[in-house]
PDB file of C-alpha atoms in Angstrom:
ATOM      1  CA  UNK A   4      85.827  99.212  86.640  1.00  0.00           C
ATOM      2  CA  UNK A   5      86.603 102.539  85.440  1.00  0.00           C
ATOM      3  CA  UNK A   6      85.693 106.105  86.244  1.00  0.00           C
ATOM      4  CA  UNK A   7      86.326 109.654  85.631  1.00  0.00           C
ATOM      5  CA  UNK A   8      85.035 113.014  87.144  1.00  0.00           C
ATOM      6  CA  UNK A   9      86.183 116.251  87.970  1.00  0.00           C
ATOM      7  CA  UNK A  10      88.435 116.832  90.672  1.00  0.00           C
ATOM      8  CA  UNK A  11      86.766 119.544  91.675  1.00  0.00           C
ATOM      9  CA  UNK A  12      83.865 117.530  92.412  1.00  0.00           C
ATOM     10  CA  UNK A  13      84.999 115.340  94.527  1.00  0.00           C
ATOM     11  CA  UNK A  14      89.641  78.624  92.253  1.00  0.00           C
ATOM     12  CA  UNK A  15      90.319  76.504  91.867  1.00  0.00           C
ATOM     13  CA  UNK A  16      90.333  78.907  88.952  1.00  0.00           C
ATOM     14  CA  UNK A  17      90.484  82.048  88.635  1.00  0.00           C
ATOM     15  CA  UNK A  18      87.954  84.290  89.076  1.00  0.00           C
ATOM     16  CA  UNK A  19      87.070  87.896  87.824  1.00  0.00           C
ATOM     17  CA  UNK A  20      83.667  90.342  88.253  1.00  0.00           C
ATOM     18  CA  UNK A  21      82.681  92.580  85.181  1.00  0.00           C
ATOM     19  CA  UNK A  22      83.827  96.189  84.498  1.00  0.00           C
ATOM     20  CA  UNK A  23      81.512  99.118  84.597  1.00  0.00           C
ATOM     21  CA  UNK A  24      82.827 102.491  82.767  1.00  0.00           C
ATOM     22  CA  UNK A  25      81.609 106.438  82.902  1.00  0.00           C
ATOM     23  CA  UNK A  26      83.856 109.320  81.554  1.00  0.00           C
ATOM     24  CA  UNK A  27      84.127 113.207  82.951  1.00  0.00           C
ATOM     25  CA  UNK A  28      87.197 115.034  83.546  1.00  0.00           C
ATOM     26  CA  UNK A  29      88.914 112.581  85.367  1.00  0.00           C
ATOM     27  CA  UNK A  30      89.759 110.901  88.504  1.00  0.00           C
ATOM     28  CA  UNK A  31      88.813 107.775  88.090  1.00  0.00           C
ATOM     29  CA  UNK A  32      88.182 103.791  89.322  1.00  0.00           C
ATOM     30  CA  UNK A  33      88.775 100.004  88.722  1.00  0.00           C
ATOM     31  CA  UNK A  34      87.844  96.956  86.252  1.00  0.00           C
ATOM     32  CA  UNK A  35      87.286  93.928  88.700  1.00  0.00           C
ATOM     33  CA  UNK A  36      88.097  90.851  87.631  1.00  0.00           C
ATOM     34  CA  UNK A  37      85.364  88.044  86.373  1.00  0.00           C
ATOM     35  CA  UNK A  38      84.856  86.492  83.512  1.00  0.00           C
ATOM     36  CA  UNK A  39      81.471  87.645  83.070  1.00  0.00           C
ATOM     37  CA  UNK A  40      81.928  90.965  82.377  1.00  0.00           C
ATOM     38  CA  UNK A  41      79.083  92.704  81.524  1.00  0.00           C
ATOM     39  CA  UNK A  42      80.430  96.567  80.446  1.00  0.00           C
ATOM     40  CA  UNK A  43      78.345  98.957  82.848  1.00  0.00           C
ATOM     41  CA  UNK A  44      77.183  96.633  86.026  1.00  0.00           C
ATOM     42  CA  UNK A  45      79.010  94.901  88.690  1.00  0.00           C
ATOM     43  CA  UNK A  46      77.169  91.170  88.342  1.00  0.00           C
ATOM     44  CA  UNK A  47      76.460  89.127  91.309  1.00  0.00           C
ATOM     45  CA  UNK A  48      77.127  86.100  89.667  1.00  0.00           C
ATOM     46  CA  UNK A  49      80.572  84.682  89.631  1.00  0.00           C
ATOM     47  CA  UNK A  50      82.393  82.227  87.132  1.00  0.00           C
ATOM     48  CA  UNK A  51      85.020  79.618  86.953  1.00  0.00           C
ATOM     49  CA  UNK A  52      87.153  80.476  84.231  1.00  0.00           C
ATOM     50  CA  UNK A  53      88.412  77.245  82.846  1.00  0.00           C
ATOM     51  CA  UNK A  54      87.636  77.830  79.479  1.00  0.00           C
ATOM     52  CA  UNK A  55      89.099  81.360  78.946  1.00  0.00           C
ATOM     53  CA  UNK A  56      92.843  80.340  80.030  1.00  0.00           C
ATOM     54  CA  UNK A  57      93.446  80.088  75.856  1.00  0.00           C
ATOM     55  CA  UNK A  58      95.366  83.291  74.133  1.00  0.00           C
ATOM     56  CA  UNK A  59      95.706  85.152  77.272  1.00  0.00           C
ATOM     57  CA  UNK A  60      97.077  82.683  79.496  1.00  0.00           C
ATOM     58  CA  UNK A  61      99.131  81.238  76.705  1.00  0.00           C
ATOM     59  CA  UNK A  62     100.680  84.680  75.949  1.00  0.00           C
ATOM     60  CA  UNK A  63     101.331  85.194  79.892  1.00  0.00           C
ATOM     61  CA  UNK A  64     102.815  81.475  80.232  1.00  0.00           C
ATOM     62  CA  UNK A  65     105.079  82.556  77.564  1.00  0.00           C
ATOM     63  CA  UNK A  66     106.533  85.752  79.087  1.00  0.00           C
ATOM     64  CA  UNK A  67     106.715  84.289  82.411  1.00  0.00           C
ATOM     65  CA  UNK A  68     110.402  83.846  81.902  1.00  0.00           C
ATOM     66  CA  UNK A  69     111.015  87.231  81.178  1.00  0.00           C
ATOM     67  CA  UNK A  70     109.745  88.449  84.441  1.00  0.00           C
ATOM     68  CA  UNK A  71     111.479  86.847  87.686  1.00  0.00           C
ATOM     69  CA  UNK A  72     108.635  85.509  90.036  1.00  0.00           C
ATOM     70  CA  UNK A  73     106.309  85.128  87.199  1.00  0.00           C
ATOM     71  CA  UNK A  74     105.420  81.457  88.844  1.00  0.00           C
ATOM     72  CA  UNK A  75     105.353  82.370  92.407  1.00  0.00           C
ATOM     73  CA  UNK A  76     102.515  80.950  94.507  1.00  0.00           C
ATOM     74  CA  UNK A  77     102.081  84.038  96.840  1.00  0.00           C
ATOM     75  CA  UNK A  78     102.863  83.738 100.289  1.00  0.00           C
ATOM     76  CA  UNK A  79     103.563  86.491 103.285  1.00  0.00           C
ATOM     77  CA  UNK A  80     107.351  86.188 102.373  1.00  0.00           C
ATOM     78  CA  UNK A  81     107.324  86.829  98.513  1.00  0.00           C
ATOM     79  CA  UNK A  82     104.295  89.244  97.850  1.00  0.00           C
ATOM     80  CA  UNK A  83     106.721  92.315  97.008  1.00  0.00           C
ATOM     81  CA  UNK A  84     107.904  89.978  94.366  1.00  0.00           C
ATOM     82  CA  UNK A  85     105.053  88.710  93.387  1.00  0.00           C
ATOM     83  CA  UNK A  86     103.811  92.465  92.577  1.00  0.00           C
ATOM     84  CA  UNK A  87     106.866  92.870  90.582  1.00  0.00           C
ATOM     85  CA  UNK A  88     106.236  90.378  88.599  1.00  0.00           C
ATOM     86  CA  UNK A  89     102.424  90.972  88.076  1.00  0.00           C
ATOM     87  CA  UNK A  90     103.408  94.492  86.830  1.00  0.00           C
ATOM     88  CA  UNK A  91     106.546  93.458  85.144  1.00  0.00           C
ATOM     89  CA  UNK A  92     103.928  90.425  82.762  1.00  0.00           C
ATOM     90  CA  UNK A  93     101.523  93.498  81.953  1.00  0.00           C
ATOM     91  CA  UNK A  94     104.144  96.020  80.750  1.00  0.00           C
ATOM     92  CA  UNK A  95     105.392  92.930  78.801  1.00  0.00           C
ATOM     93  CA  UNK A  96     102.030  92.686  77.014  1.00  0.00           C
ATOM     94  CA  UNK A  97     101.903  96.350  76.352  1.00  0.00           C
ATOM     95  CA  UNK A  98     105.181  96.442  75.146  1.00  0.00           C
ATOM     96  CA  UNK A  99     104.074  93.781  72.545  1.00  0.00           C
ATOM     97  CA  UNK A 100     101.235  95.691  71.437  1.00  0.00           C
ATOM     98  CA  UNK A 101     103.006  99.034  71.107  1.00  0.00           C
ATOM     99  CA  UNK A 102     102.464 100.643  74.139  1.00  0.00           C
ATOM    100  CA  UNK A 103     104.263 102.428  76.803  1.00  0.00           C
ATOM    101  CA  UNK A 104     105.169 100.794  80.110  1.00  0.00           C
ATOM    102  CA  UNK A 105     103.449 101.533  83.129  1.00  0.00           C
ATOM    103  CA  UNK A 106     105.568 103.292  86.298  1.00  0.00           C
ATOM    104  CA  UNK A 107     105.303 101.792  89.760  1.00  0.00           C
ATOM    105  CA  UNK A 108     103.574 104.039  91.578  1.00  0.00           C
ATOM    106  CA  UNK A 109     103.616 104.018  95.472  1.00  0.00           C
ATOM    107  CA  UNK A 110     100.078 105.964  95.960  1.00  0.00           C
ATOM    108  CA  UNK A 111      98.509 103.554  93.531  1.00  0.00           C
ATOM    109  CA  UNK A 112     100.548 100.611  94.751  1.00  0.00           C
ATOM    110  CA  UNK A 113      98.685 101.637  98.682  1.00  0.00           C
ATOM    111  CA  UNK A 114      95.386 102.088  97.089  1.00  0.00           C
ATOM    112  CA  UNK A 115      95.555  98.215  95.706  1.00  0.00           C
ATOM    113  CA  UNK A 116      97.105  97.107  98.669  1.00  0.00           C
ATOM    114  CA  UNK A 117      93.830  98.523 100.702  1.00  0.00           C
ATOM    115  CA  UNK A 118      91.417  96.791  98.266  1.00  0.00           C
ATOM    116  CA  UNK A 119      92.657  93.864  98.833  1.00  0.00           C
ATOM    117  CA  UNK A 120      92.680  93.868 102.230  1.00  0.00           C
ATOM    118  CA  UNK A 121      89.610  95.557 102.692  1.00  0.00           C
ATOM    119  CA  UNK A 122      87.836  92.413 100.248  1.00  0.00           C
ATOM    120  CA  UNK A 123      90.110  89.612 102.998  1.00  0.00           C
ATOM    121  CA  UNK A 124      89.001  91.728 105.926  1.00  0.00           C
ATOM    122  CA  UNK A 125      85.472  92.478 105.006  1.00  0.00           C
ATOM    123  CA  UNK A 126      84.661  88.947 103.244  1.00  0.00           C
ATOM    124  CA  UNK A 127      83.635  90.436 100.187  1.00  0.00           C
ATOM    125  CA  UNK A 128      85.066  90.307  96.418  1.00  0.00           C
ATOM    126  CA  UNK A 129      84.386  93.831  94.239  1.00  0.00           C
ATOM    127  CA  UNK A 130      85.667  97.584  93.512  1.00  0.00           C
ATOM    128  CA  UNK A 131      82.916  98.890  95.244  1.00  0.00           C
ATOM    129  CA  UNK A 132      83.001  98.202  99.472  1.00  0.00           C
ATOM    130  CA  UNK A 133      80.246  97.264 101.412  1.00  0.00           C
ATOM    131  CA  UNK A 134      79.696 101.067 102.498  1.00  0.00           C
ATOM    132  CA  UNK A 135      79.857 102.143  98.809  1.00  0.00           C
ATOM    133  CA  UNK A 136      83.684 103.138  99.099  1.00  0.00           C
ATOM    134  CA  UNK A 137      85.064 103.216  95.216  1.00  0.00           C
ATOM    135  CA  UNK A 138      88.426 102.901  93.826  1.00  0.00           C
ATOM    136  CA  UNK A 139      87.891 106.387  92.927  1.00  0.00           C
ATOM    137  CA  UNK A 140      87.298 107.529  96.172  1.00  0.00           C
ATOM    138  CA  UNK A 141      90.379 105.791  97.247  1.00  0.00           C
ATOM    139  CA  UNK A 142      92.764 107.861  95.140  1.00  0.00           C
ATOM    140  CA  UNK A 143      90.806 110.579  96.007  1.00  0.00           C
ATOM    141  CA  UNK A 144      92.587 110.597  99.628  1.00  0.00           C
ATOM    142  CA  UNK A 145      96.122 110.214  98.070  1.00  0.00           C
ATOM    143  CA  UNK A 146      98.818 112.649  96.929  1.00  0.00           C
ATOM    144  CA  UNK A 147      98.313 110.809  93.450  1.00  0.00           C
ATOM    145  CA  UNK A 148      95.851 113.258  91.916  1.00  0.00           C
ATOM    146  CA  UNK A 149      97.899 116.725  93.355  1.00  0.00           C
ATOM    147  CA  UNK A 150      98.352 119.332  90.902  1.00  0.00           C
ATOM    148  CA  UNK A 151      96.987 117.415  88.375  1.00  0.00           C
ATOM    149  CA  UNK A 152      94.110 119.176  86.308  1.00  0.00           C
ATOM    150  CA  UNK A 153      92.995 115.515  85.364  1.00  0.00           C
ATOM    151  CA  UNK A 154      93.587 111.952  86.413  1.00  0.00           C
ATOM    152  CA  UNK A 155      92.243 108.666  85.156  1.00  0.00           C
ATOM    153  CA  UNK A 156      92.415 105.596  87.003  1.00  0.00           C
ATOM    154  CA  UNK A 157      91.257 102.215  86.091  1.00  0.00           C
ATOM    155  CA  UNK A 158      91.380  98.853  88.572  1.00  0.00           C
ATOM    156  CA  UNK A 159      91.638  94.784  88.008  1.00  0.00           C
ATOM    157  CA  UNK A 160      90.763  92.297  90.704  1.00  0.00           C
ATOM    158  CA  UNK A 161      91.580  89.077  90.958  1.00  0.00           C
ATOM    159  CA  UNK A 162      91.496  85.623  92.944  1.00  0.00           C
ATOM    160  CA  UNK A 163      92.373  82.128  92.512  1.00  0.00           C
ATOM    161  CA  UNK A 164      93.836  79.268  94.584  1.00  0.00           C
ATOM    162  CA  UNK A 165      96.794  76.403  94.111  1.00  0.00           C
ATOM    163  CA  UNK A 166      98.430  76.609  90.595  1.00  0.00           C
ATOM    164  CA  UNK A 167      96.334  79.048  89.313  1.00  0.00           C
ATOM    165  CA  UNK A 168      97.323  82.203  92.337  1.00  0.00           C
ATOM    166  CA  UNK A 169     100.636  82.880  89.940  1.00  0.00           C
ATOM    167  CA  UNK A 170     101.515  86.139  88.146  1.00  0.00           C
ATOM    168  CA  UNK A 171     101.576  84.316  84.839  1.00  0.00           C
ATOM    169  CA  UNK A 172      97.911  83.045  85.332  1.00  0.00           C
ATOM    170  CA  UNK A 173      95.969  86.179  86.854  1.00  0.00           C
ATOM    171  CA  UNK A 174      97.292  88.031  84.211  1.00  0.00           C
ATOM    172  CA  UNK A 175      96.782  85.556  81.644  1.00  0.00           C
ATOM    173  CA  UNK A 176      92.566  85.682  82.667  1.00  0.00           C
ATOM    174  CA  UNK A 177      92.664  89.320  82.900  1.00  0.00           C
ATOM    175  CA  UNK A 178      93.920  89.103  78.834  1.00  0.00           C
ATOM    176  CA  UNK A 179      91.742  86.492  77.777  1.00  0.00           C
ATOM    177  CA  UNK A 180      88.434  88.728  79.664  1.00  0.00           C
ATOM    178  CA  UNK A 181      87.898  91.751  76.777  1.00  0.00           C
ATOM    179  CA  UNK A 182      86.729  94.554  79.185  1.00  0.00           C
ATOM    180  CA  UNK A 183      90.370  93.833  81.360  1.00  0.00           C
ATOM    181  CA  UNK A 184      92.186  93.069  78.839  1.00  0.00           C
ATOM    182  CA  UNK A 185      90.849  96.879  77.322  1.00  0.00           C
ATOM    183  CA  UNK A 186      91.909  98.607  80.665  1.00  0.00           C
ATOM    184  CA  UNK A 187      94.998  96.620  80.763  1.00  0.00           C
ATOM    185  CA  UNK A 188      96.200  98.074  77.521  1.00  0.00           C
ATOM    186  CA  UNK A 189      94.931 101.379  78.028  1.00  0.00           C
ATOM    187  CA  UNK A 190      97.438 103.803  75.953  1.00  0.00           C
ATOM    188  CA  UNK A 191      96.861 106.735  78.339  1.00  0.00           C
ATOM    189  CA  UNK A 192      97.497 105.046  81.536  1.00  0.00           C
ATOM    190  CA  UNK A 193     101.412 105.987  82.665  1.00  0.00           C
ATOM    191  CA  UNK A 194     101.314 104.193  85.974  1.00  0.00           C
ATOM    192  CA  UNK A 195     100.297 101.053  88.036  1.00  0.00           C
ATOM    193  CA  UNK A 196     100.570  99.673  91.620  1.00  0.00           C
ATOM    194  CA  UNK A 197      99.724  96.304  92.465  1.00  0.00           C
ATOM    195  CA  UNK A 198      99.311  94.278  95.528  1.00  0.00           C
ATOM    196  CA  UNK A 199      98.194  90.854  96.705  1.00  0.00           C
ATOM    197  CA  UNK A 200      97.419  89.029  99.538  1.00  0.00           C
ATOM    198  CA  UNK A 201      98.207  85.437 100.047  1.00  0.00           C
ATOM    199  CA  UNK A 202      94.064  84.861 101.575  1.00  0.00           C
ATOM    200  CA  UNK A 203      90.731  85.440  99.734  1.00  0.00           C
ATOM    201  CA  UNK A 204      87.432  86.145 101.461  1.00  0.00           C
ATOM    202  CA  UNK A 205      85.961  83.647 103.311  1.00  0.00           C
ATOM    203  CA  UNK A 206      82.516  83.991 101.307  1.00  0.00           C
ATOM    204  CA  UNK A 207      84.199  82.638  97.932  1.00  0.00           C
ATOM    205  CA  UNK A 208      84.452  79.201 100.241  1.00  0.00           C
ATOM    206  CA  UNK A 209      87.349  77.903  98.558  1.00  0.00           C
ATOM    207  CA  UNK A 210      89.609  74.993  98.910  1.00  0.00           C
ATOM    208  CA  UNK A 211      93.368  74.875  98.945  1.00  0.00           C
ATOM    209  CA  UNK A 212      95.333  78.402  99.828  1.00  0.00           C
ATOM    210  CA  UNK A 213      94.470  80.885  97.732  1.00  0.00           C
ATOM    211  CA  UNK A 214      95.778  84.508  96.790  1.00  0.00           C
ATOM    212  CA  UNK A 215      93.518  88.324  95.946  1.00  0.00           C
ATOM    213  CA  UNK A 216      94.939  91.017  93.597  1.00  0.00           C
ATOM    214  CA  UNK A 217      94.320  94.098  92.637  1.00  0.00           C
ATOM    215  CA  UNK A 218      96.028  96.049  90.047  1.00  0.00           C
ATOM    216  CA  UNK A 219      95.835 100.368  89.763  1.00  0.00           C
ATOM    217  CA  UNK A 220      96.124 102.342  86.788  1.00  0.00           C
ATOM    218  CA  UNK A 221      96.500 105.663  86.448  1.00  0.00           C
ATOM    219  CA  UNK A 222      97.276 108.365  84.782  1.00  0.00           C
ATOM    220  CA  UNK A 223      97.838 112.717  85.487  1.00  0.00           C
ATOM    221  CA  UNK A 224      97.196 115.521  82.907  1.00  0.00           C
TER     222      UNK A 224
END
């Protein structure tokens, strides 16, 4: 999902929801993860995502030993690295496409921390909360968009369980998924914070441990 306005106005696989987009003067929102993307809803439905694993996951796979952590099943004692690494696989992929890395940002880093706690917490998986709370309005809180006459901010989500709760393969669906692989290599994001949680909401009724991200990109004019 992604949004911009004024600031004056104020798995056993993996699975993503789809991206919606809208464009003013900036301060902006989130791309959720599902391989169904449709570009401007949020769809109810939800899909396994065996079949899209090819290129992206392949490309991810490949970097994973570039990035320490890369294959970490996340866990309450290794999600810092497991954020590192998440962040460290998508400035890889940038990198290899010509693009500038992404900054970890702390404000952005809290506002994906919140999502994902609020989806565990509140049993539900999507950028917007059950009381209509947007990534946008998240950032709006923060000291992210101060003194900035614009800001753009666009969000993955993620889940999975067992094997596939790694770095290497939420990253690897987000690339193979065209509307978050696009806000994934947006050239005019500068930062990124990213968070996980080693629990997904109870309503997915999965099997095995499983693991919810939720990566923040922004930028400041």
């Amino acid at each position: 999902m992604q949004q911009r306005t004024q600031l004056q106005a104020l798995q056993v696989f993996l699975h993503l929801p789809g991206p919606t987009t809208g464009r003013g003067s900036k301060l902006g929102a989130g791309a959720a993860a599902a391989v169904l993307a449709c570009a401007s809803v949020l769809s109810a439905a939800v899909l396994a995502c065996a079949c899209v694993l090819a290129a992206g996951a392949t490309s991810a796979a490949g970097a994973a030993s570039s990035c320490p952590g890369a294959n970490l099943r996340p866990s309450a004692a290794n999600v810092l690295a497991v954020d590192a690494a998440t962040l460290c696989l998508v400035n890889l992929e940038r990198s290899a496409h010509g693009l500038r890395p992404l900054h970890a940002n702390s404000a952005l880093g809290h506002v994906a921390a919140r999502q994902v706690t609020s989806m565990v917490r509140r049993d539900y998986f999507a950028d917007v909360g059950p009381s209509g709370q947007t990534p946008m309005s998240l950032v709006a809180v923060t000291r992210y968009p101060a003194h900035a006459a614009q800001v753009v901010v666009g969000q993955n989500i993620a889940w999975g369980t067992g094997s596939y709760t790694t770095p290497a393969h939420i990253v690897g669906e987000w690339l193979a998924s065209a509307p978050h692989r696009e806000i994934m290599l947006g050239g005019e994001y500068r930062d990124a914070g990213v968070a996980v949680t080693p629990a997904v909401p109870a309503m997915l009724r999965t099997h095995g441990r499983g693991a919810t991200y939720a990566i923040e990109f922004g930028a400041r004019y």
